[in-house]
Coordinates of C-alpha atoms and ligand atoms in Angstrom, one line a residue:
M1 CA 24.2 -0.4 -33.0
S2 CA 23.1 3.2 -33.0
L3 CA 21.4 4.3 -29.8
D4 CA 18.4 6.6 -29.6
F5 CA 20.0 8.7 -26.8
D6 CA 23.2 9.1 -24.9
A7 CA 21.2 9.2 -21.7
V8 CA 17.7 8.6 -20.4
V9 CA 16.9 10.5 -17.2
I10 CA 14.0 9.4 -15.1
G11 CA 12.2 12.2 -13.3
A12 CA 11.9 16.0 -14.0
G13 CA 12.3 17.3 -10.5
F14 CA 15.3 19.5 -9.5
G15 CA 17.6 16.5 -10.1
G16 CA 16.3 15.6 -13.6
M17 CA 16.0 19.1 -14.8
Y18 CA 19.6 20.0 -14.0
M19 CA 20.9 16.7 -15.3
L20 CA 19.2 17.4 -18.7
H21 CA 20.6 20.9 -18.9
R22 CA 24.1 19.8 -17.9
L23 CA 24.3 16.9 -20.4
R24 CA 22.9 19.0 -23.2
Q25 CA 25.4 21.7 -22.5
K26 CA 28.1 19.1 -23.1
G27 CA 26.4 18.1 -26.4
F28 CA 24.8 14.8 -25.3
R29 CA 21.4 13.7 -26.5
V30 CA 19.0 13.2 -23.6
R31 CA 15.4 12.1 -23.1
V32 CA 13.7 12.7 -19.8
F33 CA 10.6 10.8 -18.8
E34 CA 8.3 12.3 -16.1
S35 CA 5.1 10.8 -14.7
G36 CA 3.6 14.2 -13.7
K37 CA 2.1 16.7 -16.1
G38 CA 4.8 19.2 -15.2
V39 CA 8.2 19.7 -13.8
G40 CA 9.0 20.0 -10.0
G41 CA 9.0 16.5 -8.6
T42 CA 8.3 16.7 -4.9
W43 CA 7.0 20.2 -5.3
Y44 CA 4.7 19.1 -8.1
W45 CA 3.0 16.4 -6.0
N46 CA 3.1 17.7 -2.4
R47 CA 0.4 20.4 -2.6
Y48 CA -1.1 19.8 0.8
P49 CA -2.1 23.0 2.7
G50 CA 0.8 24.7 4.3
A51 CA 3.5 22.8 2.3
R52 CA 6.7 24.8 2.4
C53 CA 10.4 24.0 2.5
D54 CA 12.2 23.9 5.9
V55 CA 15.5 25.1 4.3
E56 CA 15.7 28.9 3.8
S57 CA 14.7 29.9 0.3
V58 CA 17.9 31.7 -0.6
Q59 CA 19.7 28.5 0.0
Y60 CA 17.2 26.0 -1.3
S61 CA 17.8 27.0 -4.9
Y62 CA 20.2 26.2 -7.7
Q63 CA 23.6 27.9 -7.9
F64 CA 24.9 26.5 -11.2
S65 CA 23.7 29.7 -13.0
P66 CA 24.8 33.0 -11.5
E67 CA 22.2 34.8 -13.8
L68 CA 19.4 32.6 -12.5
Q69 CA 20.6 33.2 -8.9
Q70 CA 20.5 36.9 -9.4
E71 CA 17.2 37.2 -11.3
W72 CA 15.0 35.0 -9.2
E73 CA 13.3 36.8 -6.2
W74 CA 12.3 34.7 -3.2
T75 CA 9.6 36.4 -1.2
E76 CA 9.7 34.6 2.1
R77 CA 12.3 33.2 4.5
Y78 CA 10.8 29.7 3.8
A79 CA 9.3 29.3 0.4
T80 CA 5.8 27.9 -0.1
Q81 CA 5.2 24.9 -2.4
P82 CA 3.5 27.2 -5.0
E83 CA 6.5 29.5 -5.1
I84 CA 9.0 26.6 -5.4
L85 CA 6.9 25.1 -8.2
R86 CA 6.9 28.5 -9.9
Y87 CA 10.7 28.6 -9.6
A88 CA 10.9 25.0 -11.1
N89 CA 8.8 26.2 -14.0
H90 CA 10.9 29.3 -14.5
V91 CA 14.0 27.1 -14.7
A92 CA 12.3 24.8 -17.2
D93 CA 11.4 27.8 -19.4
R94 CA 14.7 29.7 -19.0
F95 CA 16.8 26.8 -20.1
D96 CA 14.2 25.5 -22.6
L97 CA 14.0 22.1 -21.0
R98 CA 10.5 21.0 -21.8
C99 CA 11.2 20.0 -25.4
D100 CA 13.3 17.0 -24.1
I101 CA 10.9 15.9 -21.4
R102 CA 8.0 13.5 -22.0
F103 CA 5.4 14.3 -19.4
E104 CA 2.7 11.9 -18.1
T105 CA 5.0 9.0 -19.0
R106 CA 6.2 6.6 -16.3
V107 CA 9.2 4.4 -16.9
T108 CA 8.2 0.8 -16.2
Q109 CA 11.4 -1.1 -17.1
A110 CA 15.1 -0.5 -17.8
R111 CA 17.2 -3.4 -19.0
F112 CA 21.0 -3.4 -19.5
D113 CA 22.2 -5.2 -22.6
D114 CA 25.6 -6.7 -22.0
K115 CA 26.5 -6.9 -25.7
A116 CA 25.4 -3.4 -26.7
H117 CA 26.7 -1.8 -23.5
A118 CA 23.4 0.1 -23.4
W119 CA 20.1 0.3 -21.7
T120 CA 16.6 -0.3 -23.1
V121 CA 14.0 1.7 -21.4
E122 CA 10.2 1.1 -21.6
T123 CA 7.4 3.3 -20.5
D124 CA 3.7 3.0 -19.7
K125 CA 3.0 4.9 -22.9
G126 CA 4.6 2.2 -25.1
D127 CA 8.0 4.0 -25.6
R128 CA 11.0 1.7 -26.1
V129 CA 14.2 3.6 -26.4
T130 CA 17.9 2.7 -26.1
A131 CA 20.5 4.8 -24.4
R132 CA 24.1 4.3 -23.2
F133 CA 23.3 5.7 -19.7
V134 CA 20.3 5.7 -17.4
I135 CA 20.2 8.3 -14.7
T136 CA 17.5 8.1 -12.0
A137 CA 16.3 11.4 -10.6
M138 CA 13.2 10.1 -8.9
G139 CA 13.6 11.8 -5.6
C140 CA 14.1 10.4 -2.1
L141 CA 10.6 11.0 -0.8
S142 CA 8.4 10.4 -3.8
S143 CA 6.7 7.0 -3.3
P144 CA 3.8 7.7 -0.9
N145 CA 3.2 5.3 1.9
T146 CA -0.4 4.2 2.4
P147 CA -0.4 2.0 5.4
K148 CA -2.3 -1.2 5.2
I149 CA -4.9 -0.4 7.8
P150 CA -7.8 -2.8 7.5
G151 CA -11.0 -1.3 6.0
L152 CA -9.3 1.6 4.2
E153 CA -11.4 0.9 1.1
D154 CA -14.6 1.0 3.3
F155 CA -14.4 4.7 4.0
K156 CA -17.2 6.5 2.3
G157 CA -15.8 10.0 2.3
P158 CA -12.8 11.3 0.3
T159 CA -9.3 10.1 1.4
Y160 CA -6.3 12.3 0.6
H161 CA -2.6 11.6 0.9
T162 CA -0.4 14.6 1.6
G163 CA 2.2 13.3 -0.9
N164 CA -0.3 13.1 -3.7
W165 CA -2.6 16.1 -3.1
P166 CA -5.4 17.1 -5.5
H167 CA -4.1 19.8 -7.8
D168 CA -7.2 22.0 -7.4
G169 CA -6.8 22.0 -3.6
V170 CA -9.3 20.8 -1.0
D171 CA -11.6 23.1 1.0
F172 CA -12.4 21.6 4.3
T173 CA -14.8 24.3 5.3
G174 CA -17.8 22.8 7.1
E175 CA -16.2 19.3 7.1
T176 CA -15.0 17.1 9.9
V177 CA -11.6 15.7 9.3
G178 CA -9.5 12.7 10.6
M179 CA -5.8 12.9 10.1
I180 CA -3.3 10.0 10.5
G181 CA 0.3 11.0 11.1
T182 CA 2.2 13.7 12.9
G183 CA 5.4 14.0 10.7
S184 CA 6.6 17.1 8.8
S185 CA 3.6 17.0 6.3
A186 CA 1.1 16.7 9.1
I187 CA 2.5 19.4 11.3
Q188 CA 2.5 21.9 8.4
S189 CA -1.1 21.1 7.3
I190 CA -2.8 20.6 10.7
P191 CA -2.9 24.3 11.7
I192 CA -4.4 25.2 8.3
I193 CA -6.9 22.4 8.1
A194 CA -7.9 23.3 11.7
Q195 CA -8.8 26.8 10.5
Q196 CA -11.2 25.4 7.9
A197 CA -12.7 22.2 9.5
T198 CA -15.5 22.1 12.0
H199 CA -13.6 19.4 13.8
L200 CA -10.2 17.9 13.3
T201 CA -9.1 14.6 15.0
V202 CA -5.4 13.8 14.8
F203 CA -4.2 10.2 15.3
Q204 CA -0.7 10.3 16.7
R205 CA 1.5 7.2 16.8
T206 CA 4.7 9.1 17.7
A207 CA 4.9 12.6 19.1
N208 CA 7.4 14.8 17.2
Y209 CA 9.8 17.5 18.1
M210 CA 9.6 20.8 16.3
V211 CA 11.3 24.1 16.3
P212 CA 9.5 27.3 15.2
A213 CA 10.0 28.5 11.7
H214 CA 9.5 32.3 12.5
N215 CA 8.8 32.6 8.8
K216 CA 8.5 36.1 7.4
P217 CA 8.6 38.1 4.2
L218 CA 12.2 38.6 3.1
D219 CA 13.6 42.1 3.7
P220 CA 14.7 43.6 0.3
A221 CA 17.9 44.8 1.9
Y222 CA 18.7 41.3 3.2
V223 CA 18.1 39.9 -0.3
R224 CA 20.3 42.5 -1.9
D225 CA 23.0 41.6 0.6
V226 CA 22.7 37.8 -0.1
K227 CA 22.8 38.4 -3.9
A228 CA 25.9 40.6 -3.6
N229 CA 27.7 37.9 -1.6
Y230 CA 26.0 34.8 -2.9
E231 CA 29.2 32.9 -3.9
E232 CA 30.7 33.5 -0.5
M233 CA 27.5 32.1 1.2
R234 CA 27.5 29.0 -1.1
R235 CA 31.2 28.4 -0.3
R236 CA 30.5 28.5 3.4
A237 CA 27.5 26.2 3.0
R238 CA 29.7 23.6 1.1
K239 CA 31.9 23.4 4.2
M240 CA 29.0 22.6 6.5
P241 CA 27.9 19.0 7.3
A242 CA 24.3 19.6 6.0
G243 CA 25.4 21.9 3.2
I244 CA 23.5 24.7 4.8
D245 CA 25.1 28.0 5.8
F246 CA 24.4 28.4 9.5
A247 CA 26.5 28.9 12.5
F248 CA 27.5 25.7 14.2
N249 CA 28.6 25.9 17.9
P250 CA 31.6 23.5 18.4
A251 CA 30.9 23.3 22.2
S252 CA 29.5 20.3 24.0
A253 CA 26.0 20.7 25.5
I254 CA 26.7 18.7 28.6
E255 CA 30.0 20.5 29.3
T256 CA 28.3 23.9 29.1
D257 CA 26.7 25.1 32.4
E258 CA 23.0 25.2 32.6
P259 CA 22.3 29.0 32.3
E260 CA 24.6 29.4 29.3
R261 CA 23.1 26.2 27.7
R262 CA 19.6 27.6 28.1
R263 CA 20.7 31.0 26.7
L264 CA 22.1 29.4 23.6
F265 CA 19.1 27.1 23.0
E266 CA 16.8 30.1 23.6
E267 CA 18.8 32.2 21.1
R268 CA 18.4 29.5 18.4
W269 CA 14.8 28.9 19.3
N270 CA 14.0 32.6 18.8
Y271 CA 15.9 32.7 15.5
G272 CA 13.9 29.6 14.3
G273 CA 14.6 26.7 12.0
L274 CA 16.8 23.7 11.7
G275 CA 19.9 25.6 13.0
F276 CA 18.6 24.7 16.5
M277 CA 20.4 21.4 16.2
G278 CA 23.6 23.4 15.7
S279 CA 23.3 24.9 19.2
F280 CA 26.0 22.3 20.3
S281 CA 28.2 19.9 18.4
D282 CA 27.3 16.8 20.3
L283 CA 23.5 16.8 20.3
L284 CA 23.4 13.8 18.0
L285 CA 26.5 12.1 19.5
N286 CA 25.9 12.1 23.2
A287 CA 22.6 10.9 24.8
E288 CA 23.0 13.2 27.8
S289 CA 23.6 16.2 25.6
N290 CA 20.7 15.3 23.4
E291 CA 18.4 15.1 26.5
T292 CA 19.2 18.7 27.4
A293 CA 17.8 19.8 24.0
A294 CA 14.8 17.4 24.3
D295 CA 14.0 18.8 27.8
F296 CA 14.2 22.3 26.4
V297 CA 11.7 21.6 23.7
R298 CA 9.4 19.7 26.1
A299 CA 9.3 22.7 28.4
K300 CA 8.3 24.8 25.4
I301 CA 5.3 22.4 24.7
R302 CA 4.2 22.9 28.3
D303 CA 4.4 26.7 27.9
V304 CA 2.1 26.6 24.9
V305 CA -0.4 23.8 25.5
K306 CA -2.8 24.7 28.2
D307 CA -4.0 21.3 29.3
P308 CA -1.1 19.5 31.1
E309 CA -2.3 16.0 30.1
L310 CA -2.5 17.0 26.4
A311 CA 1.0 18.6 26.7
E312 CA 2.3 15.4 28.0
K313 CA 0.7 13.4 25.1
L314 CA 2.3 15.9 22.6
S315 CA 5.7 15.6 24.2
P316 CA 8.1 13.2 22.4
T317 CA 10.2 10.9 24.5
N318 CA 12.7 9.7 21.9
V319 CA 16.0 11.3 20.8
I320 CA 15.6 14.8 19.4
G321 CA 16.8 14.9 15.8
C322 CA 16.7 11.1 15.4
K323 CA 13.6 11.3 13.3
R324 CA 13.7 14.3 11.0
L325 CA 13.2 17.5 13.1
C326 CA 10.1 19.4 12.0
V327 CA 9.9 23.2 11.5
D328 CA 6.4 24.5 12.5
T329 CA 4.2 27.5 12.6
G330 CA 1.6 27.2 15.4
Y331 CA 1.4 23.4 15.6
W332 CA 1.1 22.9 19.4
A333 CA -1.2 26.0 19.9
T334 CA -3.6 24.4 17.4
F335 CA -4.4 21.8 20.0
N336 CA -5.7 24.4 22.5
Q337 CA -8.7 24.9 20.2
P338 CA -11.8 23.0 21.4
H339 CA -12.5 21.6 17.9
V340 CA -9.1 19.9 17.6
T341 CA -8.7 16.5 19.3
L342 CA -5.5 14.4 19.7
V343 CA -5.9 10.7 19.9
D344 CA -2.8 8.8 21.0
V345 CA -2.4 5.5 19.2
S346 CA 1.1 4.8 20.3
D347 CA 0.3 1.7 22.4
Q348 CA -2.2 0.1 20.0
P349 CA -2.4 0.3 16.2
I350 CA -5.5 1.8 14.6
E351 CA -7.9 -1.2 14.5
R352 CA -9.7 -0.4 11.3
I353 CA -11.0 2.3 9.0
T354 CA -14.8 2.2 9.0
A355 CA -17.4 3.6 6.6
N356 CA -17.7 6.8 8.6
G357 CA -14.3 7.1 10.3
L358 CA -12.1 4.8 12.2
R359 CA -11.9 2.5 15.2
A360 CA -9.0 2.8 17.6
K361 CA -8.5 1.4 21.1
G362 CA -12.1 0.1 21.1
K363 CA -13.6 3.5 20.3
D364 CA -15.2 4.7 17.1
Y365 CA -14.3 8.2 15.7
T366 CA -16.4 9.7 12.9
F367 CA -15.4 12.2 10.3
D368 CA -16.3 13.3 6.7
C369 CA -12.7 13.3 5.2
L370 CA -9.6 11.3 5.9
V371 CA -6.1 12.7 5.5
L372 CA -3.2 10.3 5.4
A373 CA 0.0 12.2 6.3
T374 CA 1.7 8.9 6.5
G375 CA 4.9 9.7 4.6
F376 CA 6.9 7.8 2.0
D377 CA 8.7 4.6 1.2
A378 CA 11.9 6.7 1.4
M379 CA 15.0 6.5 -0.7
T380 CA 14.4 3.1 -2.3
G381 CA 10.7 3.1 -2.9
A382 CA 10.7 5.0 -6.2
L383 CA 13.6 3.1 -7.6
L384 CA 12.2 -0.3 -6.7
R385 CA 8.9 0.6 -8.4
V386 CA 10.7 0.4 -11.7
D387 CA 11.8 -3.0 -13.0
I388 CA 15.5 -2.2 -13.3
R389 CA 17.6 -5.1 -14.5
G390 CA 21.4 -5.0 -14.7
R391 CA 24.0 -7.5 -15.9
D392 CA 22.6 -11.1 -16.5
G393 CA 19.1 -9.8 -16.0
Q394 CA 19.6 -9.3 -12.2
S395 CA 16.8 -7.2 -10.8
L396 CA 17.3 -4.3 -8.4
Q397 CA 14.7 -5.9 -6.2
D398 CA 16.9 -8.9 -5.9
K399 CA 20.1 -6.9 -5.4
W400 CA 18.6 -4.8 -2.6
K401 CA 16.6 -7.5 -0.8
E402 CA 18.7 -7.1 2.3
G403 CA 18.8 -3.4 2.0
P404 CA 20.3 -0.9 -0.5
K405 CA 23.9 -1.2 -1.6
S406 CA 25.7 1.3 -3.7
Y407 CA 29.1 2.9 -4.3
L408 CA 28.9 6.5 -3.2
G409 CA 25.1 6.4 -3.4
L410 CA 25.7 7.1 -7.1
T411 CA 26.4 3.8 -8.9
L412 CA 25.7 0.0 -8.4
A413 CA 27.8 -3.0 -8.9
G414 CA 26.2 -5.2 -11.5
F415 CA 24.3 -2.3 -13.0
P416 CA 26.8 -0.6 -15.5
N417 CA 26.1 2.9 -16.8
L418 CA 23.3 3.4 -14.2
F419 CA 23.6 6.5 -12.0
T420 CA 21.3 7.3 -9.1
I421 CA 21.0 11.0 -8.2
T422 CA 20.7 11.3 -4.4
G423 CA 20.5 7.5 -4.1
P424 CA 20.8 5.5 -0.9
G425 CA 24.3 5.8 0.5
S426 CA 24.6 9.5 -0.5
P427 CA 24.1 12.5 2.0
S428 CA 20.9 13.6 0.2
V429 CA 18.1 13.8 2.8
L430 CA 20.6 14.8 5.6
T431 CA 21.6 17.9 3.6
N432 CA 20.2 20.7 1.7
M433 CA 18.9 18.8 -1.4
L434 CA 19.6 21.4 -4.0
P435 CA 23.4 21.6 -3.6
S436 CA 23.5 17.8 -3.1
I437 CA 21.7 17.3 -6.4
E438 CA 24.0 19.8 -8.1
Q439 CA 27.1 17.9 -6.8
H440 CA 25.8 14.6 -8.1
V441 CA 24.7 16.0 -11.5
E442 CA 28.1 17.6 -12.1
W443 CA 29.9 14.5 -11.0
I444 CA 27.8 12.3 -13.3
A445 CA 28.1 14.7 -16.3
D446 CA 31.9 15.0 -15.9
C447 CA 32.1 11.2 -15.7
I448 CA 30.1 10.7 -18.9
D449 CA 32.2 13.3 -20.6
Y450 CA 35.4 11.6 -19.4
M451 CA 34.2 8.3 -20.8
R452 CA 33.5 9.9 -24.2
R453 CA 37.0 11.3 -24.3
R454 CA 38.5 7.9 -23.4
G455 CA 36.2 6.1 -25.8
A456 CA 34.8 4.0 -22.9
T457 CA 31.4 2.5 -23.2
T458 CA 30.8 1.1 -19.7
I459 CA 31.5 2.1 -16.2
E460 CA 30.7 0.0 -13.2
P461 CA 31.9 -0.1 -9.6
S462 CA 33.6 -3.2 -8.3
R463 CA 31.8 -5.3 -5.6
E464 CA 34.7 -4.6 -3.3
A465 CA 34.4 -0.8 -3.7
E466 CA 30.6 -1.1 -3.1
E467 CA 31.0 -3.3 0.0
A468 CA 33.6 -0.9 1.4
W469 CA 31.3 2.1 0.9
V470 CA 28.3 0.3 2.3
G471 CA 30.4 -0.6 5.3
H472 CA 31.6 3.0 5.7
V473 CA 28.0 4.3 5.5
G474 CA 26.9 1.9 8.2
E475 CA 29.9 2.6 10.4
M476 CA 29.3 6.4 10.2
A477 CA 25.6 5.9 11.1
G478 CA 26.4 3.6 14.0
G479 CA 28.4 6.4 15.6
T480 CA 25.4 8.8 16.0
L481 CA 22.1 8.7 17.8
R482 CA 20.4 9.1 14.5
S483 CA 20.3 5.4 13.8
T484 CA 18.7 4.6 17.1
C485 CA 15.0 5.1 16.5
S486 CA 12.2 3.8 14.2
S487 CA 12.5 6.4 11.5
W488 CA 12.1 6.4 7.7
Y489 CA 15.9 6.8 7.5
V490 CA 16.1 3.2 8.6
G491 CA 13.0 2.0 6.7
A492 CA 11.1 1.4 9.9
N493 CA 7.9 3.0 8.6
I494 CA 7.4 0.3 5.9
P495 CA 6.6 -3.1 7.3
G496 CA 9.0 -5.7 6.0
K497 CA 11.6 -3.2 4.7
P498 CA 15.1 -4.2 5.7
R499 CA 16.4 -2.0 8.6
V500 CA 19.4 -0.2 7.2
F501 CA 20.4 3.4 7.8
M502 CA 20.2 4.6 4.2
P503 CA 21.7 8.1 3.9
Y504 CA 25.4 8.8 4.3
I505 CA 25.9 10.7 7.6
G506 CA 29.5 11.6 7.3
G507 CA 28.7 15.1 6.2
F508 CA 28.6 17.0 2.8
P509 CA 32.3 18.2 2.8
A510 CA 33.7 14.7 3.6
Y511 CA 31.4 13.2 0.9
I512 CA 32.5 15.8 -1.8
E513 CA 36.1 15.2 -0.9
R514 CA 35.6 11.4 -1.4
C515 CA 33.9 11.9 -4.7
E516 CA 36.6 14.2 -5.9
A517 CA 39.4 11.8 -4.7
V518 CA 37.7 8.9 -6.7
V519 CA 38.0 11.0 -9.9
K520 CA 41.5 12.2 -9.1
N521 CA 42.6 8.6 -8.7
G522 CA 41.4 7.7 -12.1
Y523 CA 37.9 6.7 -11.1
E524 CA 39.1 4.6 -8.2
G525 CA 36.8 1.6 -7.5
F526 CA 35.4 1.6 -11.0
S527 CA 36.2 -0.4 -14.1
L528 CA 35.9 1.4 -17.4
V529 CA 35.6 -0.6 -20.6
Ligands
LIG1 O1 6.1 11.6 6.6 P1 6.8 11.0 8.0 P2 6.0 13.1 6.2 N1 -0.7 4.4 11.9 O2 7.2 9.6 7.7 C1 2.6 8.1 10.9 C2 10.2 15.6 4.2 N2 9.3 16.7 4.3 O3 5.4 13.1 4.9 O4 6.3 8.3 13.5 C3 -0.5 5.5 12.6 O5 7.7 11.9 8.6 C4 4.0 8.1 11.4 O6 4.1 7.6 12.7 P3 5.5 7.1 13.3 C5 11.0 15.5 5.5 O7 12.2 15.0 5.2 C6 9.8 17.9 4.4 O8 5.4 13.9 7.3 O9 6.1 6.2 12.2 N3 0.4 6.4 12.2 C7 4.3 9.6 11.2 O10 3.8 10.4 12.3 C8 10.1 14.5 6.2 O11 10.8 13.8 7.3 C9 9.0 19.0 4.5 O12 5.1 6.4 14.5 C10 1.1 6.1 11.1 C11 3.6 10.0 10.0 O13 2.6 9.0 9.8 C12 9.7 13.6 5.1 O14 9.5 14.4 4.0 C13 7.6 18.8 4.6 C14 1.0 4.9 10.4 C15 4.5 10.0 8.8 O15 5.5 10.9 8.9 C16 8.5 12.7 5.4 O16 7.5 13.6 6.0 C17 7.1 17.6 4.5 C18 0.0 4.0 10.8 N4 -0.2 2.9 10.3 C19 7.9 16.5 4.3 N5 1.8 4.9 9.3 C20 9.6 20.3 4.7 O17 10.5 20.7 3.9 C21 2.5 6.1 9.4 N6 2.1 6.8 10.5 C22 9.1 21.1 5.7

């Protein structure tokens, strides 16, 4: 049976684009399906005001092409969404990717044919194509979560979700706005929406920790230096647990005396960014150490927020870093403004959305526009939206009904020739996504190339290898404070979702080593036919 393609890739974000390029370089025939009108994935959809990456721009970028790395000029320490989207488009043009991407086309079903050793992929545009391999590149945070709050359809004004923002932008000038959520998307957009709106009411279920971005234009001398030493920086980053090059202090917070501890926290705070959690090595391992960092941040909130009662409401009480840490610009100070109101809904859920606003704790709030900054069905949501069927017609929904299972976060027992870029069980969301994506793409491309050389037509992990990996992922998670709170890492934001810590927390270097060892040992844990 002749197949239409060697591989179908689902999604044209950073994962899908590089997968296409890499496979084409090796001479494979590839078709990419993308539901958006353009490339960029996360950065195509998340156009809410203030959206920018919290990994520094010079590191949140591809490294597979030294020429690309040298020619692209980032302008700010943390790149804005429009700049990252321009970069994605530049990559698509530079490597002539668009000709193999079908835009505005959503994959609806992928079925594995046991006899043909191939997948049949169907789309909402009526495509029906066959391919030896299917590679998902749908992103970890790409299935927006709209909570089922009663009355949502009754609201008369416009409702916006930060994860699916209108492409022409929204001007809130002269409007009153209600916002639900205080995660990363909310904390970036709140200061900007507050500049436009006549009144902003924020409904907070859980107060969040944040560290200042101290964003700034990039100094040309710094950029020149980075470019002259890019490879060295990338090498250092690969050795760090999150795949990000920043200094990590091996000392314990609790074993460091108070003045020195404060000095080190202060130093990181003044530098800005996620490196704050690298102040000490045990912040996510030891509850007492964690509390020292949490206390430090809470004191910062009291310094900024003038009303002590409001400061208290904005102060998180859970483990710092358990939910994803936010990187902000002026978030807490925004609440000092008289036209910004915080409503704490931590003890009682929002009762209902009404025609003109919402009702919470027996009180009615009115506003013209509603913003849902309510996050995503993370890591599994996008995959489960597609009807994926492996051997004997088994559905992915069925396989994952008690939580996601994978081997290396890359492959699934019972689903031959299916690869999941940054799938559950991989480090992905706990790392700098770009290098994580590149590592997966290169591993997958090498594997497919190896199969071609061997004349193999299927690859599939054994149930034992998968179980062992799932066990290892769970064991690693159990050893840190990160699995102890109701975060999207454990699926807690989606009612009914199985509670499983989804990403691999053992660190990027350990993960790379494991993936390389699997190859070295002749694709250990896999059967190739
Ligand atoms: O989503 P979130 P996000 N009633 O899930 C609240 C990445 N990202 O889009 O915490 C009331 O973090 C919910 O409350 P709670 C980053 O990895 C990166 O902000 O569940 N409230 C929470 O406050 C990030 O972690 C960047 O109690 C409800 C909020 O909605 C991830 O994407 C920027 C509710 C959702 O927060 C997701 O971030 C943006 C309800 N029924 C995003 N349902 C950067 O690179 C939900 N909430 C900087």
